[in-house]
C-alpha cells in the first residue's frame, strides 16, 4: 500500500477547471490531522498551496485564493482540490499530504495549463 494516491490531473487551457482527488491510507489520514495540497513546478521546490483543518477551516496561498477549493471526506479518507480558472503558472505536479507533511509522498498528479 502507498500512503497517498493523487489523480485527476491533465492538460487544460487557461481558464478551464480540474478536480483533483487524493486517496489516503488510514495511517496517513485522520480527523485529528490537518491535510493539504502541495505543488512543485519544474525547477522549483514543493510548496503548500491549500490546507484544511480538522474543524473544516480552509486556508490558501495567495496564488490560488479565490480560484481553488479544498475539501475532504474523513470517512472515505479522501481529499479533493477543485481548481478553477487555471493559469499557466499553475502548471506543476500536485501532491497531497498532512500539514506539516510526513516523509511519505505519493507520485503526484501532473497539471499542465497551456494554450
PDB file of C-alpha atoms in Angstrom:
ATOM      1  CA  UNK A   1       0.000   0.000   0.000  1.00  0.00           C
ATOM      2  CA  UNK A   2       1.069   3.550  -0.712  1.00  0.00           C
ATOM      3  CA  UNK A   3       0.174   6.369   1.692  1.00  0.00           C
ATOM      4  CA  UNK A   4      -1.271   8.752  -0.905  1.00  0.00           C
ATOM      5  CA  UNK A   5      -2.576   8.324  -4.439  1.00  0.00           C
ATOM      6  CA  UNK A   6      -3.285  11.528  -6.356  1.00  0.00           C
ATOM      7  CA  UNK A   7      -5.355  11.636  -9.529  1.00  0.00           C
ATOM      8  CA  UNK A   8      -7.312  13.984 -11.767  1.00  0.00           C
ATOM      9  CA  UNK A   9      -4.531  15.976 -13.378  1.00  0.00           C
ATOM     10  CA  UNK A  10      -4.260  16.659 -17.069  1.00  0.00           C
ATOM     11  CA  UNK A  11      -3.642  19.167 -19.826  1.00  0.00           C
ATOM     12  CA  UNK A  12      -6.028  22.118 -19.949  1.00  0.00           C
ATOM     13  CA  UNK A  13      -6.162  25.584 -21.457  1.00  0.00           C
ATOM     14  CA  UNK A  14      -6.139  28.798 -19.389  1.00  0.00           C
ATOM     15  CA  UNK A  15      -9.494  29.435 -17.763  1.00  0.00           C
ATOM     16  CA  UNK A  16     -10.509  25.794 -17.604  1.00  0.00           C
ATOM     17  CA  UNK A  17     -11.025  23.679 -14.497  1.00  0.00           C
ATOM     18  CA  UNK A  18      -9.837  20.415 -12.992  1.00  0.00           C
ATOM     19  CA  UNK A  19     -10.786  18.440  -9.907  1.00  0.00           C
ATOM     20  CA  UNK A  20      -8.003  16.557  -8.173  1.00  0.00           C
ATOM     21  CA  UNK A  21      -8.572  13.639  -5.835  1.00  0.00           C
ATOM     22  CA  UNK A  22      -6.351  12.100  -3.198  1.00  0.00           C
ATOM     23  CA  UNK A  23      -6.907   8.685  -1.682  1.00  0.00           C
ATOM     24  CA  UNK A  24      -5.070   8.193   1.595  1.00  0.00           C
ATOM     25  CA  UNK A  25      -4.484   5.129   3.707  1.00  0.00           C
ATOM     26  CA  UNK A  26      -5.843   5.101   7.229  1.00  0.00           C
ATOM     27  CA  UNK A  27      -2.380   5.527   8.704  1.00  0.00           C
ATOM     28  CA  UNK A  28      -1.903   8.835   6.908  1.00  0.00           C
ATOM     29  CA  UNK A  29      -5.395  10.273   7.110  1.00  0.00           C
ATOM     30  CA  UNK A  30      -7.142  11.100  10.349  1.00  0.00           C
ATOM     31  CA  UNK A  31      -9.680  13.567  11.629  1.00  0.00           C
ATOM     32  CA  UNK A  32      -7.040  14.638  14.133  1.00  0.00           C
ATOM     33  CA  UNK A  33      -4.581  15.823  11.485  1.00  0.00           C
ATOM     34  CA  UNK A  34      -4.595  18.776   9.126  1.00  0.00           C
ATOM     35  CA  UNK A  35      -4.290  17.832   5.462  1.00  0.00           C
ATOM     36  CA  UNK A  36      -3.401  19.823   2.407  1.00  0.00           C
ATOM     37  CA  UNK A  37      -2.328  20.066  -1.198  1.00  0.00           C
ATOM     38  CA  UNK A  38       1.205  20.845  -2.295  1.00  0.00           C
ATOM     39  CA  UNK A  39       2.595  21.525  -5.730  1.00  0.00           C
ATOM     40  CA  UNK A  40       6.007  21.535  -7.308  1.00  0.00           C
ATOM     41  CA  UNK A  41       6.703  23.360 -10.544  1.00  0.00           C
ATOM     42  CA  UNK A  42       9.618  22.403 -12.770  1.00  0.00           C
ATOM     43  CA  UNK A  43      12.849  23.538 -11.199  1.00  0.00           C
ATOM     44  CA  UNK A  44      11.099  24.734  -8.048  1.00  0.00           C
ATOM     45  CA  UNK A  45      10.615  23.412  -4.555  1.00  0.00           C
ATOM     46  CA  UNK A  46       7.451  21.834  -3.241  1.00  0.00           C
ATOM     47  CA  UNK A  47       5.025  24.411  -1.830  1.00  0.00           C
ATOM     48  CA  UNK A  48       1.895  24.160   0.289  1.00  0.00           C
ATOM     49  CA  UNK A  49      -0.970  25.867  -1.525  1.00  0.00           C
ATOM     50  CA  UNK A  50      -4.086  24.777   0.358  1.00  0.00           C
ATOM     51  CA  UNK A  51      -4.904  23.179   3.699  1.00  0.00           C
ATOM     52  CA  UNK A  52      -7.982  22.300   5.685  1.00  0.00           C
ATOM     53  CA  UNK A  53      -8.102  21.909   9.450  1.00  0.00           C
ATOM     54  CA  UNK A  54      -9.829  19.212  11.455  1.00  0.00           C
ATOM     55  CA  UNK A  55     -12.586  21.742  12.013  1.00  0.00           C
ATOM     56  CA  UNK A  56     -13.063  22.217   8.287  1.00  0.00           C
ATOM     57  CA  UNK A  57     -11.450  25.638   8.066  1.00  0.00           C
ATOM     58  CA  UNK A  58      -9.564  26.124   4.824  1.00  0.00           C
ATOM     59  CA  UNK A  59      -6.573  28.318   4.117  1.00  0.00           C
ATOM     60  CA  UNK A  60      -4.990  29.089   0.782  1.00  0.00           C
ATOM     61  CA  UNK A  61      -1.852  30.564  -0.600  1.00  0.00           C
ATOM     62  CA  UNK A  62      -2.489  33.924  -2.238  1.00  0.00           C
ATOM     63  CA  UNK A  63      -1.599  32.451  -5.602  1.00  0.00           C
ATOM     64  CA  UNK A  64      -4.695  30.218  -5.580  1.00  0.00           C
ATOM     65  CA  UNK A  65      -7.056  32.031  -3.216  1.00  0.00           C
ATOM     66  CA  UNK A  66     -10.457  32.566  -4.788  1.00  0.00           C
ATOM     67  CA  UNK A  67      -9.798  30.016  -7.526  1.00  0.00           C
ATOM     68  CA  UNK A  68      -9.135  26.728  -5.697  1.00  0.00           C
ATOM     69  CA  UNK A  69     -11.318  24.963  -3.148  1.00  0.00           C
ATOM     70  CA  UNK A  70     -10.036  22.226  -0.844  1.00  0.00           C
ATOM     71  CA  UNK A  71     -12.360  19.700   0.757  1.00  0.00           C
ATOM     72  CA  UNK A  72     -12.115  16.346   2.474  1.00  0.00           C
ATOM     73  CA  UNK A  73     -14.154  13.294   3.365  1.00  0.00           C
ATOM     74  CA  UNK A  74     -12.746  11.831   6.569  1.00  0.00           C
ATOM     75  CA  UNK A  75     -14.897   8.709   6.457  1.00  0.00           C
ATOM     76  CA  UNK A  76     -13.718   7.852   2.947  1.00  0.00           C
ATOM     77  CA  UNK A  77     -10.168   9.077   3.594  1.00  0.00           C
ATOM     78  CA  UNK A  78     -10.348  11.310   0.541  1.00  0.00           C
ATOM     79  CA  UNK A  79      -9.070  14.803  -0.136  1.00  0.00           C
ATOM     80  CA  UNK A  80     -10.136  16.962  -3.071  1.00  0.00           C
ATOM     81  CA  UNK A  81      -8.999  20.111  -4.801  1.00  0.00           C
ATOM     82  CA  UNK A  82     -11.344  21.931  -7.151  1.00  0.00           C
ATOM     83  CA  UNK A  83      -9.258  24.155  -9.383  1.00  0.00           C
ATOM     84  CA  UNK A  84     -10.994  26.860 -11.398  1.00  0.00           C
ATOM     85  CA  UNK A  85      -9.708  29.482 -13.811  1.00  0.00           C
ATOM     86  CA  UNK A  86      -6.422  27.667 -14.180  1.00  0.00           C
ATOM     87  CA  UNK A  87      -3.454  29.658 -15.407  1.00  0.00           C
ATOM     88  CA  UNK A  88      -0.089  28.656 -16.889  1.00  0.00           C
ATOM     89  CA  UNK A  89       1.567  29.473 -13.560  1.00  0.00           C
ATOM     90  CA  UNK A  90      -0.452  26.647 -12.001  1.00  0.00           C
ATOM     91  CA  UNK A  91       1.478  24.094 -14.050  1.00  0.00           C
ATOM     92  CA  UNK A  92       3.070  21.701 -11.575  1.00  0.00           C
ATOM     93  CA  UNK A  93       2.910  18.267 -10.039  1.00  0.00           C
ATOM     94  CA  UNK A  94       0.290  18.264  -7.298  1.00  0.00           C
ATOM     95  CA  UNK A  95       0.627  16.215  -4.126  1.00  0.00           C
ATOM     96  CA  UNK A  96      -1.475  15.665  -1.042  1.00  0.00           C
ATOM     97  CA  UNK A  97      -0.094  15.116   2.439  1.00  0.00           C
ATOM     98  CA  UNK A  98      -0.533  16.020   6.061  1.00  0.00           C
ATOM     99  CA  UNK A  99       0.302  19.505   7.278  1.00  0.00           C
ATOM    100  CA  UNK A 100       3.072  19.551   8.356  1.00  0.00           C
ATOM    101  CA  UNK A 101       3.968  16.965   5.751  1.00  0.00           C
ATOM    102  CA  UNK A 102       5.210  13.493   6.506  1.00  0.00           C
ATOM    103  CA  UNK A 103       8.151  11.954   4.684  1.00  0.00           C
ATOM    104  CA  UNK A 104       5.799   9.672   2.750  1.00  0.00           C
ATOM    105  CA  UNK A 105       4.844  11.251  -0.573  1.00  0.00           C
ATOM    106  CA  UNK A 106       2.765   9.829  -3.371  1.00  0.00           C
ATOM    107  CA  UNK A 107       3.557  10.004  -7.073  1.00  0.00           C
ATOM    108  CA  UNK A 108       1.587  13.213  -7.506  1.00  0.00           C
ATOM    109  CA  UNK A 109      -0.561  14.161 -10.471  1.00  0.00           C
ATOM    110  CA  UNK A 110       0.602  16.433 -13.276  1.00  0.00           C
ATOM    111  CA  UNK A 111      -1.375  19.558 -14.091  1.00  0.00           C
ATOM    112  CA  UNK A 112      -0.376  21.407 -17.243  1.00  0.00           C
ATOM    113  CA  UNK A 113      -2.038  24.653 -18.267  1.00  0.00           C
ATOM    114  CA  UNK A 114      -1.110  25.801 -21.740  1.00  0.00           C
ATOM    115  CA  UNK A 115      -2.582  27.262 -24.913  1.00  0.00           C
TER     116      UNK A 115
END
